[in-house]
Structures are given as structure tokens and as C-alpha cells.
Short mmCIF file of C-alpha atoms in Angstrom, two decimals:
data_model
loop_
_atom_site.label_atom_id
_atom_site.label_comp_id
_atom_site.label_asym_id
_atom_site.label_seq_id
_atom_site.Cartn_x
_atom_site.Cartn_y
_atom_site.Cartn_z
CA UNK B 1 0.00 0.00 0.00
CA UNK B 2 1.09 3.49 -0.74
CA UNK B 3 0.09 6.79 0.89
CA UNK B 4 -1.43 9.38 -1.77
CA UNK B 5 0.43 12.15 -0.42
CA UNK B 6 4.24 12.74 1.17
CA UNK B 7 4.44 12.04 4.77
CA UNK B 8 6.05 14.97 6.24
CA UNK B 9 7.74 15.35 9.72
CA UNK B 10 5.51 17.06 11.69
CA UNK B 11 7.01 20.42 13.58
CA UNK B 12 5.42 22.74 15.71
CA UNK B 13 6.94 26.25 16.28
CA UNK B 14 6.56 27.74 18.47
CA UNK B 15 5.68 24.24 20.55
CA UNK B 16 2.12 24.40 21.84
CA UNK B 17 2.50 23.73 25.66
CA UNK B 18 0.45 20.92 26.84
CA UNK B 19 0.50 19.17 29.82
CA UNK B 20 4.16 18.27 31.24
CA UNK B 21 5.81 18.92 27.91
CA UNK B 22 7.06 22.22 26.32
CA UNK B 23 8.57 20.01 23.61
CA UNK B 24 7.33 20.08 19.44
CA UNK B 25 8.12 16.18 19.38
CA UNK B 26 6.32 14.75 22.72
CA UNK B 27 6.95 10.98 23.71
CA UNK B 28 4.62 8.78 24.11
CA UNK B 29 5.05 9.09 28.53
CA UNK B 30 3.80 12.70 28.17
CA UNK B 31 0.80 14.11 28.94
CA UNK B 32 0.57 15.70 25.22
CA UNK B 33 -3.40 15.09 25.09
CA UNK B 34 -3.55 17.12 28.37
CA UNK B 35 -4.88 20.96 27.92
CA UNK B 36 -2.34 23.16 29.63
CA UNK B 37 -4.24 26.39 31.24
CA UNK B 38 -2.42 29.57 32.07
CA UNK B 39 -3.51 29.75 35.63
CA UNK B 40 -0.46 32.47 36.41
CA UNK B 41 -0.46 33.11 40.34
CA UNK B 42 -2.40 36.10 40.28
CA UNK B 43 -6.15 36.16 39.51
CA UNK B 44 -7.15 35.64 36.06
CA UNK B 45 -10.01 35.22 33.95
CA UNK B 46 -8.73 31.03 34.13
CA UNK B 47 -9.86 30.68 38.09
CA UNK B 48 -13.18 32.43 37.36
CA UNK B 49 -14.05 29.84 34.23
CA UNK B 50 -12.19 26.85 36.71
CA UNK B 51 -14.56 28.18 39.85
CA UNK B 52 -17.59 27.90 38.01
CA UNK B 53 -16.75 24.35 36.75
CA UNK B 54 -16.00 23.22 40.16
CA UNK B 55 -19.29 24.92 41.72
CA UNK B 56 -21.55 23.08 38.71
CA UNK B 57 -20.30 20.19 39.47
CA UNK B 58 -20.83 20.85 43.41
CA UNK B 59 -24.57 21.87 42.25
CA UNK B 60 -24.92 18.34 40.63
CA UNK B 61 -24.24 16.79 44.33
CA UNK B 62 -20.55 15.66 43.89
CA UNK B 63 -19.08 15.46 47.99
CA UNK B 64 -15.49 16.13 46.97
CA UNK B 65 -12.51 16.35 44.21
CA UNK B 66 -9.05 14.80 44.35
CA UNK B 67 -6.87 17.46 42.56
CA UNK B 68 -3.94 15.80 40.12
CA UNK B 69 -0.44 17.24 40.63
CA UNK B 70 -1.20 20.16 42.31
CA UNK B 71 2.16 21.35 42.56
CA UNK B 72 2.06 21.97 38.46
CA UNK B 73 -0.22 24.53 39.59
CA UNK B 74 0.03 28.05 41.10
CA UNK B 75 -1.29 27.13 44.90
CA UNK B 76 -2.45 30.82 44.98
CA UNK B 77 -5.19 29.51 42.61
CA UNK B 78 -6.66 26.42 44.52
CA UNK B 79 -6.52 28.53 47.39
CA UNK B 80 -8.65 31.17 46.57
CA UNK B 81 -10.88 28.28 44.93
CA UNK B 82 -11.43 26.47 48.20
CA UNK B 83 -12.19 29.10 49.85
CA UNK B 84 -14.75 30.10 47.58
CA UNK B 85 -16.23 26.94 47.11
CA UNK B 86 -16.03 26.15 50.75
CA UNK B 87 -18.07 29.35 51.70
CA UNK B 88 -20.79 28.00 49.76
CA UNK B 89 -20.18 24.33 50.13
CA UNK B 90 -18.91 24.19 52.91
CA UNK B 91 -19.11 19.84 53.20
CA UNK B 92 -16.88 19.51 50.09
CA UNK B 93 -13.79 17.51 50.61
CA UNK B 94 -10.55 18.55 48.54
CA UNK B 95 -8.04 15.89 48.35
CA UNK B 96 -4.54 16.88 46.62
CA UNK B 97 -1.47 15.26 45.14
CA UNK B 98 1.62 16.05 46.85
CA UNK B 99 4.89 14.68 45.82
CA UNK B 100 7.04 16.93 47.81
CA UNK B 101 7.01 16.13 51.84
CA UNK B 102 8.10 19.56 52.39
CA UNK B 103 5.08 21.09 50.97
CA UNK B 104 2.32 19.21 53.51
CA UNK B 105 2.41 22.01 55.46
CA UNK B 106 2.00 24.48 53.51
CA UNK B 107 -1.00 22.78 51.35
CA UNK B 108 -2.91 21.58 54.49
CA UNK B 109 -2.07 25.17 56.66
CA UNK B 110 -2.48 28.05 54.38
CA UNK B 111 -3.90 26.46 51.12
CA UNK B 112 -6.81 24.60 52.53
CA UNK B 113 -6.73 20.85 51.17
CA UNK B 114 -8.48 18.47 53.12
CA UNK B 115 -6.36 15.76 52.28
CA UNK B 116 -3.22 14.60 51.10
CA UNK B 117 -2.05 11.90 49.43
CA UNK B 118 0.94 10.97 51.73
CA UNK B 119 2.57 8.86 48.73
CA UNK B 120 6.12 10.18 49.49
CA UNK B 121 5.51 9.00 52.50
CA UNK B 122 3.44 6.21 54.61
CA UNK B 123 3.18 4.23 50.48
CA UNK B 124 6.79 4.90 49.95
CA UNK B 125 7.95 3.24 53.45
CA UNK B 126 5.53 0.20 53.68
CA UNK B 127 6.44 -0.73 50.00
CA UNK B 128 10.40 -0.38 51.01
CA UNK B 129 9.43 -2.94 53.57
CA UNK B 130 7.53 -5.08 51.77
CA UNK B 131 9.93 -5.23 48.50
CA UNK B 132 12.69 -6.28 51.10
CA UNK B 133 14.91 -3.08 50.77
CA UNK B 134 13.75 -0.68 53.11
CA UNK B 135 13.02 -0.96 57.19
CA UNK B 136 10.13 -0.95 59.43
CA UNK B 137 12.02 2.04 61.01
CA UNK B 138 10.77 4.28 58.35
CA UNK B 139 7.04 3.86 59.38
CA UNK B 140 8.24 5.56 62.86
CA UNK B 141 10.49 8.25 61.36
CA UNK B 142 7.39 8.86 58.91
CA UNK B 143 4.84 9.62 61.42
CA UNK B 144 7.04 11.82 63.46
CA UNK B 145 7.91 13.82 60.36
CA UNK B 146 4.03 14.24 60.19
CA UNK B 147 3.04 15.59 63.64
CA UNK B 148 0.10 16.83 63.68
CA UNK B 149 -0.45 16.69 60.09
CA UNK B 150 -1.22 12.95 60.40
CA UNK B 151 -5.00 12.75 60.59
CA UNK B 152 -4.83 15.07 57.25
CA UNK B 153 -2.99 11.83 55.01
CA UNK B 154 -4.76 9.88 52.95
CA UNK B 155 -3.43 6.45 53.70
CA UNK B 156 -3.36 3.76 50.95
CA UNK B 157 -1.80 0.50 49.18
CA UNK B 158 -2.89 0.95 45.61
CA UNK B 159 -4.08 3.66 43.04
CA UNK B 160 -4.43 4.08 39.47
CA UNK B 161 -0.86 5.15 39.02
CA UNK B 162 0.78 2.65 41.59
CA UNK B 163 0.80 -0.98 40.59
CA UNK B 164 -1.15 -3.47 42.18
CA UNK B 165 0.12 -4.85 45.57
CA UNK B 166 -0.78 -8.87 44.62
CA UNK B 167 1.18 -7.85 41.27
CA UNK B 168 4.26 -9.37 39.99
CA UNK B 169 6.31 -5.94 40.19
CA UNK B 170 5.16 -5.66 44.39
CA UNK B 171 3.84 -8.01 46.80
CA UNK B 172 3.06 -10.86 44.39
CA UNK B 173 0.50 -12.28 46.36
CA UNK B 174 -2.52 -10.47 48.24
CA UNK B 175 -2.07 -12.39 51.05
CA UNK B 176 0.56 -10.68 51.82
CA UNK B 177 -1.19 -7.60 52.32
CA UNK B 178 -2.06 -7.61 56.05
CA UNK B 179 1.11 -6.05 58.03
CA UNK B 180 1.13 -3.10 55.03
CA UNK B 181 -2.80 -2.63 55.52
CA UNK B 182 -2.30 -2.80 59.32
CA UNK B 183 0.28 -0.09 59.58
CA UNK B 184 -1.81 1.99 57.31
CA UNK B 185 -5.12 1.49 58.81
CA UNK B 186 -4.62 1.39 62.68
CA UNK B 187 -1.85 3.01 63.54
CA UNK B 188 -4.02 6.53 63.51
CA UNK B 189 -7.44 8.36 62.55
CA UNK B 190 -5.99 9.34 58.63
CA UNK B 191 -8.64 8.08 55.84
CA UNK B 192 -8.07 5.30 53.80
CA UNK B 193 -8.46 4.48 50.15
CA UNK B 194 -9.19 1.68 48.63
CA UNK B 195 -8.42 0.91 44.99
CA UNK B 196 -11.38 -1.07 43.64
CA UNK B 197 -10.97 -4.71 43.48
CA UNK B 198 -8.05 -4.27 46.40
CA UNK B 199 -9.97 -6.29 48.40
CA UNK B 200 -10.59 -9.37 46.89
CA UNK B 201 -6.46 -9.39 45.46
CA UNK B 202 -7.04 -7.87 41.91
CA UNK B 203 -3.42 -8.78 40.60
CA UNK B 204 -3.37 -5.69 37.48
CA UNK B 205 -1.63 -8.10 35.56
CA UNK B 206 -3.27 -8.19 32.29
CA UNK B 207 -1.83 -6.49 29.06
CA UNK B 208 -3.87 -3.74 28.25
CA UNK B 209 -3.65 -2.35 24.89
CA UNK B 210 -1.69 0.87 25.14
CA UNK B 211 -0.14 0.22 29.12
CA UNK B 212 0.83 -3.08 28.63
CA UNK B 213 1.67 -5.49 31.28
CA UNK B 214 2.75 -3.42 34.14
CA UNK B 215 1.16 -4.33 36.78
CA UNK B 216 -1.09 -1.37 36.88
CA UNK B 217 -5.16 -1.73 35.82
CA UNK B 218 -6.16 0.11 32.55
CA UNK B 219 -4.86 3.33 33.28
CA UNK B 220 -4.65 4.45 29.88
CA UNK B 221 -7.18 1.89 28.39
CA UNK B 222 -10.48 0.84 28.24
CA UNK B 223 -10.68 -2.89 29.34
CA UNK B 224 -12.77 -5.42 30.90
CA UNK B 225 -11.21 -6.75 34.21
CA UNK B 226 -12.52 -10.85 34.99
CA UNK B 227 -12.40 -10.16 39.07
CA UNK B 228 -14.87 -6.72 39.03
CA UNK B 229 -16.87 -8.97 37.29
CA UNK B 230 -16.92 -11.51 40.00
CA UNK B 231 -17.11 -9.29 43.21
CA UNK B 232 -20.20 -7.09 41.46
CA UNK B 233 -21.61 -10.59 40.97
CA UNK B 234 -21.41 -11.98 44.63
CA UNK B 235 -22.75 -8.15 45.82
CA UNK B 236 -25.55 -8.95 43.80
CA UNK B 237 -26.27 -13.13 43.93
CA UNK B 238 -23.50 -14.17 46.87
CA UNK B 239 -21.97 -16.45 43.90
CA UNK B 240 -18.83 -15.63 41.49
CA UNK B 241 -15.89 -14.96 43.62
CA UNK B 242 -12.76 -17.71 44.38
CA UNK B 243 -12.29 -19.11 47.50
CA UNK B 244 -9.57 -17.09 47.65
CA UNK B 245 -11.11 -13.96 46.78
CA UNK B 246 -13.77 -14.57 49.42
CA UNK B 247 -11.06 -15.20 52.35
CA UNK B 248 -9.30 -11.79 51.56
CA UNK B 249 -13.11 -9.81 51.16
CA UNK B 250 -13.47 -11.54 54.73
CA UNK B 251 -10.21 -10.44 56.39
CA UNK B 252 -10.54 -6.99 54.54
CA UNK B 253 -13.90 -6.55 55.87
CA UNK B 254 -12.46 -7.20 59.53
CA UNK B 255 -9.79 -4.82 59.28
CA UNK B 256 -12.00 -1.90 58.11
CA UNK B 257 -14.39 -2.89 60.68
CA UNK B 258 -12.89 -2.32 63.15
CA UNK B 259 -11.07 0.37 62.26
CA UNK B 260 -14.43 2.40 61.75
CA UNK B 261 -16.77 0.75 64.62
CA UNK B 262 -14.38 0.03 67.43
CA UNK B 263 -13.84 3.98 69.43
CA UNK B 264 -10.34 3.49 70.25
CA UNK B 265 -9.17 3.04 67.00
CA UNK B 266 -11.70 5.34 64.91
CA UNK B 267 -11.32 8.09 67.16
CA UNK B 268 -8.52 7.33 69.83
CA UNK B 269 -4.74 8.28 70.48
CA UNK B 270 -1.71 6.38 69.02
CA UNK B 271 1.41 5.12 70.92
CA UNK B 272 4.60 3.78 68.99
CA UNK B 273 5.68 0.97 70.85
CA UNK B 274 9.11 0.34 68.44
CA UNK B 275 11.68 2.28 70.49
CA UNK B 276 11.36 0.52 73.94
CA UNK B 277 10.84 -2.92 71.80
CA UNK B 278 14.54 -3.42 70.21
CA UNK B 279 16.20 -5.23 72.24
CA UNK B 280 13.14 -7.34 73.16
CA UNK B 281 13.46 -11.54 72.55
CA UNK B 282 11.95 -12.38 68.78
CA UNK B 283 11.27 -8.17 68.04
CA UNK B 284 12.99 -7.21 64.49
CA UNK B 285 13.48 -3.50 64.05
CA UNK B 286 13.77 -3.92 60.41
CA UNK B 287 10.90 -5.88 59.79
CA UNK B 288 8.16 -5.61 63.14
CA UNK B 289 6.29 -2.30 63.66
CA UNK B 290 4.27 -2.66 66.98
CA UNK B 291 1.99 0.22 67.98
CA UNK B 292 -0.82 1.06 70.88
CA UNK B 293 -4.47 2.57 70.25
CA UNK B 294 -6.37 3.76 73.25
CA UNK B 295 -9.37 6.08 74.28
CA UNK B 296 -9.32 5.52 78.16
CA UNK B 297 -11.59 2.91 78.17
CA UNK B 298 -10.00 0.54 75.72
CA UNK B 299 -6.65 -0.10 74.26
CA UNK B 300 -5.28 -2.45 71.85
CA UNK B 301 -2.15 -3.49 70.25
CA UNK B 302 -1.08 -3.90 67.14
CA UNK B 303 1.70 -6.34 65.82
CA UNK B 304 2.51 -5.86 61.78
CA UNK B 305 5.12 -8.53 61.10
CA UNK B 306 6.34 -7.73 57.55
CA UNK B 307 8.33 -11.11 57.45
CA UNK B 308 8.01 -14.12 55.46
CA UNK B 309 7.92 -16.23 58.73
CA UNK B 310 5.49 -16.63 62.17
CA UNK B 311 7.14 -14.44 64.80
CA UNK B 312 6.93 -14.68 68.66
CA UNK B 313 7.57 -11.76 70.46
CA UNK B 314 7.56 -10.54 73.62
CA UNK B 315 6.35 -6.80 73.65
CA UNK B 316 7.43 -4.47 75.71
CA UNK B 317 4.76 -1.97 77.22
CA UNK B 318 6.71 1.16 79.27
CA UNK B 319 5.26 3.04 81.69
CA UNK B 320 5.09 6.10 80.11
CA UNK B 321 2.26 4.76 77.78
CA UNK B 322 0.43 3.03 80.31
CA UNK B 323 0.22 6.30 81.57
CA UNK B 324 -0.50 8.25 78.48
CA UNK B 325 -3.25 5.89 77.19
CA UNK B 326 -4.68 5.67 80.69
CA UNK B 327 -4.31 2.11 80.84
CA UNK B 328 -5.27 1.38 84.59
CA UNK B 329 -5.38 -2.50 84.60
CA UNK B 330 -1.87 -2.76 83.76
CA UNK B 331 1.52 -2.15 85.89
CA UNK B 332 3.91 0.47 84.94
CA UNK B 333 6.09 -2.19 83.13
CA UNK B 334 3.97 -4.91 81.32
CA UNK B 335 5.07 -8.13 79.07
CA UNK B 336 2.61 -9.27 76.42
CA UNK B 337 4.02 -12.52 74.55
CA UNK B 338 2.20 -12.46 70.66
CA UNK B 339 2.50 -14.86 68.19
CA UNK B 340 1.90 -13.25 64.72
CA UNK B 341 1.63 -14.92 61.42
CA UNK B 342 3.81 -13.88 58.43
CA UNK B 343 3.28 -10.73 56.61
CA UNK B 344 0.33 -10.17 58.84
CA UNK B 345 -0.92 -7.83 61.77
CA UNK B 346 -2.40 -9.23 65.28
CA UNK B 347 -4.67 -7.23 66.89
CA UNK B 348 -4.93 -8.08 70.97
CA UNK B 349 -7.63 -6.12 73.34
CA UNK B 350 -5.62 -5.22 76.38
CA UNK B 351 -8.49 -3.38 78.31
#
């Protein structure tokens, strides 16, 4: 076959900037189908046209918007917008992508996000552990370099641009999700996400057109995937899903649970139990991240063991958080001996 007409190397100039690219010959990674808008940090006539979007679409009944990349744009801009919207809406829940840690601050403080996606963080640390490379350490260090900005995360294992945990290129099996969903669930009163079909082990590991086999599920594609099928199916008849499938919507269904119905964990204080707990018999800094939840008139504790074998360990409980989580049946130095499965988390009522 022959073309009726020269083919002629297409060039652009001056370039047409669209989304990450300023480039006449974008690759096939960049955004190149994504609009650009010149927000400039000063009011223009773009956050008027952008404000009345968002406010039709608040009309319509939509509860919130997660807001892509947010440091491509001026935070002047989504600023004034929540505020704006807020006045009116006041319910709305903005939820923002923030890549650098150093930033949190400033987007929770004086910008007005609801939410942030703490990828950079809590993600990047329990997938360090998991992947073998990193330590349980980092869990700690993370939540101190939080403070008070903790309850304002958005906690989570998997999202359209991360690859599935149960894939080949993470966890490899969804069984193994249990310590990572532990430490990300319990440990304090930040949301959680859930990417769909997370809970019954959806493994992303088809090859969609365009992505390919990466692990990730359709994020540039259209595509059919066999397990949505199945869940929607048991939600509807109680029939479709694996054994397997049905175990992990079990287990997942007791962790969120009781992370939303029991008052000490939806609602109560946290106490990291890791730095009085390293030199205890069978406790592995590295790869054991034991924490306490308490509201004064219960308190639990939490074991994640992120290792491919059972652990027994003896954990420590100091005085200074029987006294902080007003834990009255104990002494001021307690033992509690826990048994915890492989890449799993034990929760034990103490009070």
C-alpha cells in the first residue's frame, strides 16, 4: 500500500505547551493530550471559568474532588478556589497530590486541602518494607515527620498510578497484604483508600492495549477486568468470587471494621511501641512495627510482622504509655508474649 500524499515530519513552532511537555516532538510518557491552562499566580479570567466548573459540578451533588499534581499549579489559585467553594459548600472535601514532603504544610495550613495523598511517604515506606529493601524504622520516622499533620494523610496501598500490591512488580500475592494494611489502617485516625478490586487481590496483571503489562489496571485503556466482574456478581447473587477472593473480602472486611466501629481506634490516640521494643526476645526493628491505640476505656495493640515467617515476640509496654493511654489495669512495666503470622498484623484487646 502506498500513501497518496508525502508524509512529512511534523514540527510545531513555536511548541504548543500541553500538559508536562514544552517540547514540538512529545513521547509517548507525556501528557501531550492534556490541555495546559495559564492559571499564572495572580487572579485571572482562568480561576473564574475553573470556579464555576467546580461549583456546577458541586450543584450536581458531587461530595469532593481529588486534585492531580497540584504542585504543576500556582497554589495561589486552589486557594482562593477552596475558599470560595467552601463558603458556599462548605461539606466539600478537597483531596490533593503532593509529591514533595516539604510542601504538607504548607498545602494543608495556608492552602486549605483536606487531604493529602501521603505517597512520598506512609506508600513509599511500607512498600520499602515489603519489596525487602527498606526498614520498618521508616514507618516511625514517617509519622514523626508528620506531627500533627497525620490525621490530614490519605493512607493507601494501591491507586491508578501505583501498581497493584498482589502484582508481579510488588507483593506478588494479596495475602501478603495484612502487616502493610495494618500499619496503614490502625496506627491513627488518617482516611483510607481503597483501589477497587483491592480487596478481593485484583493482581493488574493483564496487558492492556496501550499500558501493557505493568502491573497497573487500565490506566490508559479501556478494558474489561474478569475479578470486578466476580465481586459485582457476589454483591448482587452471593456467587462468582474464588475461594480465595472470598477469604481476603473476609479479612478486609475485619480490618476496616474495626477500624471504623471500634472507638479506640476510629477516634482514639496512638502510641509507637518500636523504640522501647529493640532489644526485646523475637522483636525485628527492620521488619516488626508494633503500635498502641487507646481512648481511656480501651486499648489495643497492634503487631505488623512484615516477614516471610510466624514471629513470637515478647512486647514491651513502658510506663510512660500506660500512663499516656490511661491504661489502669496494667503495671507500669507490662510483658505481652504475641505470636503473629507472616506478613500479617495481630490485633490483641488489652483493656
Amino acid at each position: 500500500l502506498k500513501l497518496p500524499f508525502d508524509v512529512q515530519t511534523y514540527y510545531e513552532n513555536p511548541a504548543k505547551a500541553s500538559g508536562n511537555c514544552f517540547s514540538p516532538s512529545p513521547s509517548v510518557n507525556d501528557w501531550y493530550e492534556t490541555i495546559r491552562l495559564n492559571y499564572c499566580d495572580f487572579h485571572t479570567a482562568t480561576w473564574d471559568k475553573m470556579y464555576e466548573i467546580v461549583r456546577y459540578w458541586c450543584g450536581k451533588g458531587v461530595d469532593g474532588f481529588r486534585c492531580d499534581m497540584v504542585e504543576m499549579v500556582p497554589w495561589q489559585f486552589f486557594q482562593w478556589l477552596i475558599k470560595k467553594i467552601k463558603d458556599e459548600f462548605p461539606e466539600i472535601i478537597f483531596i490533593a497530590e503532593v509529591y514533595q514532603k516539604e510542601l504538607y504544610s504548607r498545602y494543608i495550613n495556608e492552602v486549605g486541602f483536606d487531604c493529602l495523598y501521603d505517597k512520598s511517604g506512609l506508600y513509599d515506606s511500607v512498600r520499602s518494607v515489603v519489596e525487602g529493601h527498606g526498614t520498618a524504622k521508616s514507618l516511625t520516622w514517617n509519622w514523626q515527620f508528620l506531627g500533627d499533620l497525620q490525621p490530614r494523610m490519605l493512607n493507601f496501598l494501591e491507586n491508578h498510578d501505583e501498581q497493584r500490591f498482589a502484582s508481579d512488580f510488588f507483593g506478588k500475592d494479596a495475602r501478603r497484604t495484612f502487616a502493610a494494611l495494618g500499619a496503614g489502617i490502625f496506627l491513627n485516625t488518617a482516611p483510607y483508600m481503597i483501589y477497587f478490586g483491592e480487596e478481593i487481590g485484583e493482581r493488574g496483571m493483564d496487558a492492556e492495549g496501550f499500558s501493557g503489562l505493568d502491573g497497573r489496571t487500565t490506566i490508559f485503556d479501556w478494558w474489561r477486568i474478569a475479578s470486578i466482574g466476580r465481586l459485582i456478581g457476589y454483591i448482587h447473587k452471593n456467587v462468582g468470587l474464588t475461594s480465595e477472593e472470598a477469604a481476603l473480602l473476609e479479612k478486609w472486611r475485619k480490618f476496616l471494621n474495626m477500624a471504623s466501629s471500634v472507638p479506640a481506634i476510629a477516634s482514639g490516640k496512638s502510641f509507637d511501641l518500636c523504640y522501647c521494643n529493640y532489644d526485646s526476645p523475637g522483636f525485628d526493628p527492620d521488619m516488626h512495627f508494633v503500635f498502641l491505640r487507646g481512648d481511656g476505656s480501651q486499648t489495643w495493640l497492634f503487631v505488623c510482622n512484615f516477614s516471610g515467617a510466624t514471629s513470637n515476640i515478647s512486647v514491651r509496654i513502658p510506663k510512660e504509655a500506660v500512663d499516656y493511654l490511661d491504661m489502669k489495669n496494667l503495671g507500669p512495666e507490662t510483658r505481652i508474649e504475641v505470636e503473629v503470622s507472616s506478613d500479617d498484623c495481630v490485633m490483641i484487646r488489652l483493656n
